[in-house]
């Protein structure tokens, strides 16, 4: 009988040391450092921070050249990631994590800024080109694939065609536009939950139809 109890203890110990495997990688794009926190290029970081708060976790563990956190979303165990390379080298962290957890591109969801859309607008795509976004471009290069879902958050177009692009994406949001962006995070979080659960069409319908709401004047 003692041998049976010992077997049960060994099985229990093995189960405790073998948590549910990571099934998805959720990546928010941005630049590390306090001076970039509220810039347009950091919309992905900001949205992922909001999502992590809804899950009750903090993205603060250094791993894969990124800050990471594990979380449970429904039946799925996910890794939340904020690459700590600069934006143009975001793919390094994504590739390292994807290789470690043996994840296919279809199970990697990336949140990025989008200067072709108005502040707070959301667009979900199943795959596709980088659309001029250097962070997405590097991820495509590092994964040798563009077949990963992405959520693109509108941060506003340049004031005029000759405006320097780098200066624009590294500029802070004015309060009115910041409100529009932050207001979209709840919808982004709901969209992420649907994507993780495999409901791409539902996530796309929800997020692509979202209409940003201006703050009422006091």
Coordinates of N, CA and C in Angstrom, one line a residue:
X1 N 0.8 -1.2 0.0 CA 0.0 0.0 0.0 C 0.9 1.3 0.0
X2 N 2.0 1.2 0.7 CA 2.9 2.3 0.8 C 3.4 2.7 -0.6
X3 N 3.6 1.6 -1.4 CA 4.1 1.8 -2.8 C 3.1 2.6 -3.6
X4 N 1.8 2.3 -3.4 CA 0.8 3.0 -4.2 C 0.7 4.5 -3.8
X5 N 0.8 4.8 -2.5 CA 0.8 6.2 -2.0 C 2.0 6.9 -2.6
X6 N 3.2 6.3 -2.6 CA 4.4 6.9 -3.2 C 4.2 7.2 -4.7
X7 N 3.5 6.3 -5.4 CA 3.3 6.5 -6.8 C 2.3 7.7 -7.0
X8 N 1.3 7.8 -6.2 CA 0.4 8.9 -6.2 C 1.2 10.2 -6.0
X9 N 2.1 10.2 -5.0 CA 2.9 11.4 -4.8 C 3.8 11.8 -5.9
X10 N 4.3 10.8 -6.6 CA 5.2 11.1 -7.7 C 4.4 11.6 -8.9
X11 N 3.2 11.1 -9.1 CA 2.3 11.6 -10.2 C 1.9 13.0 -9.9
X12 N 1.5 13.3 -8.7 CA 1.1 14.7 -8.3 C 2.3 15.6 -8.5
X13 N 3.5 15.2 -8.1 CA 4.6 16.1 -8.2 C 4.9 16.4 -9.7
X14 N 4.8 15.4 -10.5 CA 5.1 15.5 -11.9 C 4.1 16.5 -12.5
X15 N 2.8 16.4 -12.1 CA 1.8 17.3 -12.7 C 2.0 18.7 -12.3
X16 N 2.5 18.9 -11.0 CA 2.8 20.3 -10.5 C 3.9 20.9 -11.3
X17 N 4.9 20.1 -11.7 CA 6.1 20.6 -12.4 C 5.8 20.7 -13.9
X18 N 4.7 20.3 -14.4 CA 4.4 20.3 -15.8 C 3.1 21.1 -16.1
X19 N 3.2 22.4 -16.0 CA 2.0 23.3 -16.2 C 1.5 23.2 -17.6
X20 N 0.4 23.7 -17.8 CA -0.2 23.8 -19.2 C 0.7 24.5 -20.1
X21 N 1.0 23.9 -21.3 CA 2.0 24.5 -22.2 C 1.5 25.8 -22.8
X22 N 2.4 26.6 -23.2 CA 2.0 27.9 -23.8 C 1.5 27.6 -25.2
X23 N 0.3 28.1 -25.5 CA -0.3 27.9 -26.8 C -0.3 29.1 -27.8
X24 N -0.1 30.3 -27.2 CA -0.2 31.5 -28.0 C 0.9 32.5 -27.4
X25 N 1.4 33.3 -28.3 CA 2.3 34.4 -28.0 C 1.6 35.7 -28.4
X26 N 1.4 36.6 -27.4 CA 0.7 37.9 -27.7 C 1.8 39.0 -27.5
X27 N 2.0 39.7 -28.6 CA 3.1 40.6 -28.7 C 2.6 42.0 -28.9
X28 N 3.0 42.9 -28.0 CA 2.7 44.3 -28.1 C 4.0 45.0 -28.6
X29 N 3.9 45.8 -29.6 CA 5.1 46.5 -30.2 C 5.3 47.9 -29.6
X30 N 6.5 48.3 -29.4 CA 6.8 49.6 -29.0 C 8.3 49.8 -28.8
X31 N 8.7 50.9 -28.2 CA 10.1 51.1 -27.9 C 10.3 51.2 -26.4
X32 N 11.3 50.6 -25.8 CA 11.5 50.6 -24.4 C 12.0 52.0 -23.9
X33 N 11.7 52.3 -22.7 CA 12.2 53.5 -22.1 C 11.1 54.5 -21.8
X34 N 11.3 55.2 -20.7 CA 10.2 56.1 -20.2 C 9.9 57.2 -21.2
X35 N 10.9 57.7 -22.0 CA 10.6 58.8 -22.9 C 9.7 58.4 -24.1
X36 N 9.5 57.1 -24.2 CA 8.6 56.6 -25.4 C 7.2 56.2 -24.9
X37 N 6.9 56.2 -23.6 CA 5.7 55.6 -23.1 C 4.5 56.0 -23.8
X38 N 4.2 57.2 -24.0 CA 3.0 57.7 -24.6 C 3.1 58.2 -26.0
X39 N 4.1 57.7 -26.7 CA 4.3 58.0 -28.1 C 3.4 57.1 -29.0
X40 N 3.2 57.6 -30.2 CA 2.3 56.9 -31.1 C 2.8 55.4 -31.4
X41 N 4.1 55.3 -31.5 CA 4.7 54.0 -31.8 C 4.5 53.0 -30.7
X42 N 4.1 53.5 -29.5 CA 4.0 52.5 -28.4 C 2.6 52.1 -28.1
X43 N 1.7 52.3 -29.1 CA 0.3 51.9 -29.0 C 0.2 50.4 -28.6
X44 N 1.1 49.6 -29.2 CA 1.0 48.1 -28.9 C 1.4 47.8 -27.5
X45 N 2.4 48.5 -27.0 CA 2.8 48.3 -25.5 C 1.6 48.7 -24.7
X46 N 1.0 49.8 -24.9 CA -0.1 50.3 -24.1 C -1.3 49.4 -24.1
X47 N -1.7 48.9 -25.3 CA -2.8 48.0 -25.4 C -2.5 46.7 -24.6
X48 N -1.3 46.2 -24.8 CA -1.0 44.9 -24.1 C -0.9 45.1 -22.6
X49 N -0.5 46.2 -22.1 CA -0.5 46.5 -20.7 C -2.0 46.5 -20.1
X50 N -2.9 47.1 -20.9 CA -4.3 47.1 -20.5 C -4.8 45.6 -20.4
X51 N -4.5 44.9 -21.5 CA -4.9 43.5 -21.5 C -4.4 42.7 -20.3
X52 N -3.1 42.9 -20.0 CA -2.5 42.2 -18.9 C -3.2 42.5 -17.6
X53 N -3.7 43.8 -17.4 CA -4.4 44.2 -16.2 C -5.7 43.4 -16.1
X54 N -6.4 43.2 -17.2 CA -7.6 42.5 -17.2 C -7.4 41.0 -16.8
X55 N -6.2 40.5 -17.0 CA -5.8 39.2 -16.6 C -5.2 39.1 -15.2
X56 N -4.9 40.2 -14.6 CA -4.4 40.2 -13.3 C -2.9 39.9 -13.2
X57 N -2.1 40.2 -14.3 CA -0.7 39.9 -14.3 C 0.1 41.2 -14.7
X58 N 1.4 41.2 -14.4 CA 2.2 42.3 -14.8 C 3.3 41.8 -15.7
X59 N 3.5 42.5 -16.8 CA 4.5 42.1 -17.8 C 5.9 42.7 -17.3
X60 N 6.6 41.9 -16.6 CA 7.8 42.4 -16.0 C 9.0 41.4 -15.9
X61 N 8.8 40.2 -16.4 CA 9.8 39.1 -16.3 C 10.7 39.3 -17.5
X62 N 12.0 39.4 -17.3 CA 13.0 39.5 -18.4 C 13.2 38.2 -19.0
X63 N 12.9 38.0 -20.3 CA 13.1 36.8 -21.0 C 13.0 37.0 -22.5
X64 N 13.8 36.3 -23.3 CA 13.7 36.4 -24.8 C 14.0 37.9 -25.3
X65 N 14.9 38.6 -24.7 CA 15.1 40.0 -25.1 C 13.8 40.8 -25.0
X66 N 13.0 40.5 -24.0 CA 11.7 41.1 -23.8 C 11.3 41.1 -22.3
X67 N 10.2 41.8 -22.0 CA 9.5 41.7 -20.8 C 8.3 40.8 -21.0
X68 N 8.1 39.8 -20.2 CA 7.1 38.8 -20.4 C 6.2 38.5 -19.2
X69 N 5.1 37.9 -19.4 CA 4.2 37.4 -18.4 C 3.4 36.3 -18.9
X70 N 3.2 35.2 -18.1 CA 2.3 34.1 -18.5 C 0.9 34.4 -17.9
X71 N -0.1 34.0 -18.7 CA -1.5 34.2 -18.2 C -2.4 33.2 -18.8
X72 N -3.5 32.9 -18.1 CA -4.5 32.0 -18.5 C -5.6 32.8 -19.2
X73 N -6.0 32.5 -20.4 CA -7.1 33.1 -21.1 C -8.0 32.0 -21.6
X74 N -9.1 31.8 -20.8 CA -10.0 30.7 -21.1 C -9.2 29.4 -20.9
X75 N -9.2 28.5 -21.9 CA -8.5 27.2 -21.8 C -7.1 27.3 -22.2
X76 N -6.6 28.5 -22.6 CA -5.3 28.6 -23.2 C -4.3 29.3 -22.2
X77 N -3.1 28.8 -22.3 CA -2.0 29.4 -21.5 C -1.2 30.3 -22.5
X78 N -1.1 31.6 -22.3 CA -0.5 32.5 -23.2 C 0.7 33.2 -22.6
X79 N 1.6 33.6 -23.5 CA 2.8 34.4 -23.1 C 2.6 35.8 -23.6
X80 N 2.5 36.8 -22.8 CA 2.4 38.2 -23.1 C 3.8 38.8 -23.2
X81 N 4.1 39.5 -24.3 CA 5.5 39.9 -24.6 C 5.6 41.4 -25.1
X82 N 6.5 42.1 -24.5 CA 6.9 43.5 -24.9 C 8.4 43.4 -25.3
X83 N 8.8 43.3 -26.5 CA 10.2 43.3 -26.9 C 10.9 44.5 -26.4
X84 N 12.1 44.3 -25.8 CA 12.9 45.4 -25.3 C 14.1 45.8 -26.2
X85 N 14.1 45.2 -27.4 CA 14.9 45.8 -28.4 C 14.2 47.0 -28.9
X86 N 14.8 47.8 -29.8 CA 14.1 48.9 -30.4 C 13.1 48.3 -31.4
X87 N 12.1 49.2 -31.8 CA 11.1 48.7 -32.6 C 11.6 47.9 -33.8
X88 N 12.6 48.4 -34.5 CA 13.0 47.9 -35.8 C 13.6 46.5 -35.6
X89 N 13.9 46.0 -34.4 CA 14.5 44.7 -34.1 C 13.5 43.8 -33.3
X90 N 12.2 44.1 -33.4 CA 11.2 43.4 -32.6 C 11.2 41.9 -32.9
X91 N 11.6 41.5 -34.1 CA 11.4 40.1 -34.5 C 12.4 39.2 -33.7
X92 N 13.5 39.7 -33.2 CA 14.4 38.8 -32.5 C 13.7 38.1 -31.3
X93 N 13.0 38.9 -30.5 CA 12.3 38.4 -29.3 C 11.2 37.4 -29.7
X94 N 10.5 37.8 -30.7 CA 9.4 37.0 -31.2 C 9.9 35.6 -31.7
X95 N 10.9 35.6 -32.5 CA 11.5 34.4 -33.0 C 12.0 33.5 -31.9
X96 N 12.7 34.1 -30.9 CA 13.2 33.3 -29.8 C 12.1 32.6 -29.0
X97 N 11.1 33.3 -28.7 CA 9.9 32.7 -28.0 C 9.2 31.7 -28.8
X98 N 9.0 32.0 -30.1 CA 8.3 31.0 -31.0 C 9.1 29.7 -31.1
X99 N 10.4 29.8 -31.2 CA 11.3 28.6 -31.3 C 11.2 27.8 -30.0
X100 N 11.3 28.5 -28.8 CA 11.3 27.9 -27.5 C 10.0 27.1 -27.3
X101 N 8.9 27.7 -27.6 CA 7.6 27.1 -27.3 C 7.0 26.3 -28.5
X102 N 7.8 26.3 -29.6 CA 7.4 25.6 -30.8 C 6.0 26.1 -31.3
X103 N 5.9 27.4 -31.5 CA 4.6 28.0 -31.9 C 4.7 28.3 -33.4
X104 N 3.6 28.0 -34.1 CA 3.4 28.4 -35.5 C 3.0 29.8 -35.6
X105 N 3.3 30.5 -36.7 CA 2.9 31.9 -36.9 C 1.5 32.2 -36.6
X106 N 0.6 31.2 -36.9 CA -0.8 31.4 -36.7 C -1.2 31.6 -35.2
X107 N -0.3 31.2 -34.3 CA -0.6 31.3 -32.9 C 0.2 32.4 -32.3
X108 N 0.7 33.3 -33.1 CA 1.4 34.5 -32.7 C 0.6 35.8 -33.1
X109 N 0.1 36.5 -32.1 CA -0.8 37.7 -32.3 C 0.0 38.9 -32.0
X110 N 0.1 39.9 -32.9 CA 0.9 41.1 -32.8 C 0.0 42.3 -32.8
X111 N 0.2 43.2 -31.8 CA -0.5 44.5 -31.7 C 0.5 45.6 -32.1
X112 N 0.1 46.4 -33.0 CA 1.0 47.5 -33.5 C 0.2 48.8 -33.7
X113 N 1.0 49.9 -33.9 CA 0.4 51.1 -34.2 C 0.1 51.2 -35.8
X114 N -0.8 52.1 -36.2 CA -1.0 52.2 -37.6 C -1.3 53.7 -37.9
X115 N -0.4 54.3 -38.7 CA -0.5 55.7 -39.0 C -1.5 55.9 -40.2
X116 N -2.0 54.9 -40.8 CA -3.0 55.1 -41.9 C -4.4 55.2 -41.4
X117 N -4.6 55.0 -40.1 CA -6.0 55.1 -39.5 C -6.1 56.2 -38.4
X118 N -7.3 56.6 -38.3 CA -7.6 57.6 -37.3 C -7.3 57.1 -35.9
X119 N -7.0 57.9 -34.9 CA -6.8 57.5 -33.5 C -7.9 56.7 -33.0
X120 N -7.6 55.5 -32.5 CA -8.6 54.6 -31.9 C -9.3 53.6 -32.8
X121 N -9.1 53.8 -34.1 CA -9.6 52.8 -35.0 C -8.8 51.5 -34.9
X122 N -9.5 50.4 -35.2 CA -8.9 49.1 -35.0 C -9.0 48.3 -36.3
X123 N -8.0 47.6 -36.8 CA -8.1 46.7 -37.9 C -7.4 45.4 -37.6
X124 N -8.1 44.3 -37.8 CA -7.5 43.0 -37.6 C -7.3 42.3 -38.9
X125 N -6.1 41.8 -39.1 CA -5.8 41.0 -40.4 C -5.3 39.7 -40.0
X126 N -5.6 38.7 -40.8 CA -5.1 37.3 -40.5 C -3.6 37.2 -40.9
X127 N -3.2 37.9 -41.9 CA -1.8 37.8 -42.4 C -1.6 39.0 -43.4
X128 N -0.4 39.1 -43.9 CA -0.2 40.1 -44.9 C 1.2 40.8 -44.8
X129 N 1.4 41.8 -45.6 CA 2.7 42.5 -45.6 C 2.8 43.4 -44.4
X130 N 4.0 44.0 -44.2 CA 4.2 44.9 -43.0 C 3.5 46.2 -43.2
X131 N 3.1 46.6 -44.4 CA 2.5 47.9 -44.6 C 3.3 49.1 -44.2
X132 N 4.7 48.9 -44.4 CA 5.6 50.0 -44.0 C 6.0 50.1 -42.6
X133 N 5.4 49.2 -41.8 CA 5.7 49.2 -40.3 C 7.0 48.4 -40.1
X134 N 8.1 49.0 -39.6 CA 9.3 48.3 -39.4 C 9.3 47.2 -38.4
X135 N 8.5 47.3 -37.3 CA 8.4 46.3 -36.3 C 7.8 45.0 -36.9
X136 N 6.7 45.2 -37.7 CA 6.1 44.0 -38.4 C 7.1 43.5 -39.4
X137 N 7.8 44.4 -40.1 CA 8.7 43.9 -41.1 C 9.8 43.0 -40.6
X138 N 10.3 43.3 -39.4 CA 11.3 42.5 -38.8 C 10.8 41.2 -38.3
X139 N 9.6 41.2 -37.8 CA 8.9 39.9 -37.3 C 8.7 39.0 -38.5
X140 N 8.3 39.5 -39.6 CA 8.1 38.7 -40.9 C 9.4 38.2 -41.3
X141 N 10.5 39.0 -41.2 CA 11.8 38.5 -41.6 C 12.3 37.4 -40.7
X142 N 12.2 37.6 -39.4 CA 12.7 36.6 -38.4 C 11.9 35.3 -38.4
X143 N 10.6 35.4 -38.7 CA 9.8 34.2 -38.7 C 9.7 33.5 -40.1
X144 N 10.2 34.3 -41.1 CA 10.2 33.8 -42.5 C 8.7 33.5 -42.9
X145 N 7.8 34.3 -42.4 CA 6.4 34.2 -42.6 C 5.6 35.4 -42.3
X146 N 4.6 35.7 -43.0 CA 3.7 36.8 -42.7 C 2.3 36.3 -42.3
X147 N 2.3 35.0 -42.0 CA 1.0 34.4 -41.7 C 0.6 34.4 -40.2
X148 N 0.8 35.6 -39.6 CA 0.4 35.7 -38.2 C -0.6 36.8 -38.1
X149 N -1.6 36.6 -37.2 CA -2.7 37.6 -37.0 C -2.1 38.9 -36.4
X150 N -2.6 40.0 -36.8 CA -2.2 41.3 -36.2 C -3.3 42.2 -36.0
X151 N -3.3 43.0 -34.9 CA -4.2 44.0 -34.5 C -3.5 45.3 -34.7
X152 N -4.0 46.2 -35.6 CA -3.4 47.4 -35.9 C -4.3 48.6 -35.3
X153 N -3.6 49.3 -34.5 CA -4.3 50.4 -33.8 C -4.0 51.8 -34.4
X154 N -5.1 52.5 -34.8 CA -4.9 53.8 -35.4 C -4.3 54.8 -34.5
X155 N -3.3 55.5 -35.0 CA -2.7 56.6 -34.2 C -2.7 57.9 -34.9
X156 N -3.3 57.9 -36.1 CA -3.4 59.2 -36.8 C -2.4 59.3 -37.9
X157 N -2.8 60.0 -39.0 CA -1.9 60.2 -40.1 C -1.0 61.4 -39.9
X158 N 0.1 61.5 -40.6 CA 1.0 62.6 -40.5 C 0.2 63.9 -40.9
X159 N 0.5 65.0 -40.3 CA -0.2 66.3 -40.6 C -0.1 66.7 -42.1
X160 N 1.0 66.4 -42.7 CA 1.1 66.6 -44.2 C 2.2 65.7 -44.7
X161 N 2.2 65.4 -46.0 CA 3.1 64.3 -46.6 C 4.5 64.6 -46.3
X162 N 5.0 65.8 -46.2 CA 6.4 66.1 -46.0 C 6.8 66.0 -44.5
X163 N 5.9 65.7 -43.6 CA 6.3 65.6 -42.2 C 7.1 64.4 -42.0
X164 N 8.2 64.5 -41.2 CA 9.1 63.4 -41.0 C 8.4 62.3 -40.3
X165 N 8.5 61.1 -40.9 CA 7.8 59.9 -40.3 C 8.3 59.6 -38.9
X166 N 9.6 59.5 -38.7 CA 10.1 59.1 -37.4 C 9.7 60.1 -36.4
X167 N 9.7 61.4 -36.7 CA 9.3 62.4 -35.7 C 7.8 62.2 -35.4
X168 N 7.0 61.8 -36.3 CA 5.6 61.7 -36.1 C 5.3 60.5 -35.2
X169 N 5.9 59.3 -35.5 CA 5.5 58.1 -34.7 C 6.2 58.2 -33.3
X170 N 7.2 59.0 -33.1 CA 7.8 59.2 -31.8 C 7.3 60.4 -31.0
X171 N 6.2 61.0 -31.6 CA 5.6 62.1 -30.9 C 4.5 61.7 -29.9
X172 N 4.3 62.4 -28.9 CA 3.2 62.1 -27.9 C 1.8 62.4 -28.4
X173 N 0.9 61.7 -27.9 CA -0.5 62.0 -28.3 C -1.0 63.2 -27.6
X174 N -1.7 64.1 -28.2 CA -2.5 65.1 -27.5 C -3.6 64.4 -26.7
X175 N -4.1 65.1 -25.7 CA -5.0 64.5 -24.7 C -6.3 64.0 -25.5
X176 N -6.8 64.7 -26.5 CA -8.0 64.2 -27.1 C -7.7 62.9 -27.9
X177 N -6.6 62.8 -28.5 CA -6.3 61.6 -29.3 C -5.9 60.4 -28.3
X178 N -5.3 60.8 -27.2 CA -5.0 59.7 -26.2 C -6.2 59.1 -25.7
X179 N -7.3 59.9 -25.5 CA -8.6 59.4 -25.0 C -9.2 58.4 -26.0
X180 N -9.1 58.8 -27.3 CA -9.6 57.9 -28.3 C -8.9 56.6 -28.4
X181 N -7.5 56.6 -28.2 CA -6.7 55.4 -28.2 C -7.1 54.5 -27.0
X182 N -7.0 55.1 -25.8 CA -7.2 54.4 -24.6 C -8.7 53.8 -24.6
X183 N -9.6 54.5 -25.2 CA -11.0 54.0 -25.2 C -11.1 52.7 -26.1
X184 N -10.2 52.5 -27.0 CA -10.2 51.3 -27.8 C -9.7 50.0 -27.2
X185 N -9.0 50.2 -26.0 CA -8.3 49.1 -25.5 C -9.2 47.9 -25.0
X186 N -10.4 48.3 -24.5 CA -11.4 47.3 -24.1 C -11.8 46.4 -25.3
X187 N -12.0 47.1 -26.4 CA -12.4 46.3 -27.6 C -11.2 45.4 -28.1
X188 N -10.0 46.0 -28.0 CA -8.8 45.2 -28.4 C -8.7 43.9 -27.5
X189 N -9.0 44.1 -26.2 CA -8.9 43.0 -25.2 C -9.9 41.9 -25.6
X190 N -11.1 42.4 -25.9 CA -12.2 41.4 -26.3 C -11.8 40.7 -27.6
X191 N -11.2 41.4 -28.5 CA -10.8 40.8 -29.8 C -9.7 39.8 -29.5
X192 N -8.8 40.1 -28.6 CA -7.7 39.2 -28.3 C -8.3 37.9 -27.8
X193 N -9.2 38.0 -26.9 CA -9.8 36.8 -26.3 C -10.4 35.9 -27.4
X194 N -11.1 36.5 -28.3 CA -11.7 35.8 -29.4 C -10.6 35.1 -30.3
X195 N -9.6 35.9 -30.6 CA -8.5 35.4 -31.5 C -7.9 34.2 -30.8
X196 N -7.6 34.3 -29.5 CA -7.0 33.2 -28.8 C -7.8 31.9 -28.8
X197 N -9.2 32.2 -28.8 CA -10.1 31.1 -28.7 C -10.4 30.5 -30.1
X198 N -9.7 31.1 -31.2 CA -9.9 30.6 -32.5 C -11.0 31.2 -33.3
X199 N -11.7 32.2 -32.8 CA -12.8 32.9 -33.5 C -12.3 34.1 -34.2
X200 N -11.5 33.9 -35.3 CA -11.0 35.0 -36.0 C -12.1 35.9 -36.6
X201 N -13.1 35.3 -37.2 CA -14.1 36.1 -37.9 C -14.9 37.0 -36.8
X202 N -15.1 36.4 -35.6 CA -15.8 37.2 -34.6 C -14.9 38.3 -34.1
X203 N -13.6 38.1 -34.0 CA -12.7 39.1 -33.5 C -12.6 40.2 -34.6
X204 N -12.6 39.9 -35.8 CA -12.5 40.9 -36.9 C -13.7 41.7 -37.0
X205 N -14.9 41.0 -36.9 CA -16.1 41.8 -37.0 C -16.3 42.7 -35.8
X206 N -15.9 42.3 -34.6 CA -16.0 43.1 -33.4 C -15.1 44.4 -33.5
X207 N -13.8 44.1 -33.8 CA -12.8 45.2 -33.8 C -12.9 46.1 -35.0
X208 N -13.1 45.6 -36.2 CA -13.1 46.4 -37.4 C -14.3 47.3 -37.5
X209 N -15.3 47.0 -36.7 CA -16.5 47.8 -36.7 C -16.6 48.8 -35.5
X210 N -15.5 48.8 -34.7 CA -15.5 49.7 -33.5 C -15.3 51.1 -34.0
X211 N -16.1 52.0 -33.3 CA -16.1 53.4 -33.6 C -15.6 54.2 -32.4
X212 N -14.4 54.8 -32.5 CA -13.9 55.6 -31.4 C -14.9 56.7 -30.9
X213 N -14.9 56.9 -29.6 CA -15.9 57.9 -29.1 C -15.1 59.0 -28.5
X214 N -15.3 60.3 -29.0 CA -14.6 61.4 -28.4 C -15.1 61.7 -27.0
X215 N -14.2 62.3 -26.2 CA -14.5 62.6 -24.8 C -15.5 63.7 -24.8
X216 N -16.5 63.6 -24.0 CA -17.5 64.7 -23.8 C -16.8 65.9 -23.2
X217 N -17.2 67.1 -23.7 CA -16.6 68.3 -23.1 C -17.3 68.5 -21.8
X218 N -16.4 68.9 -20.8 CA -16.9 69.2 -19.5 C -17.5 70.6 -19.3

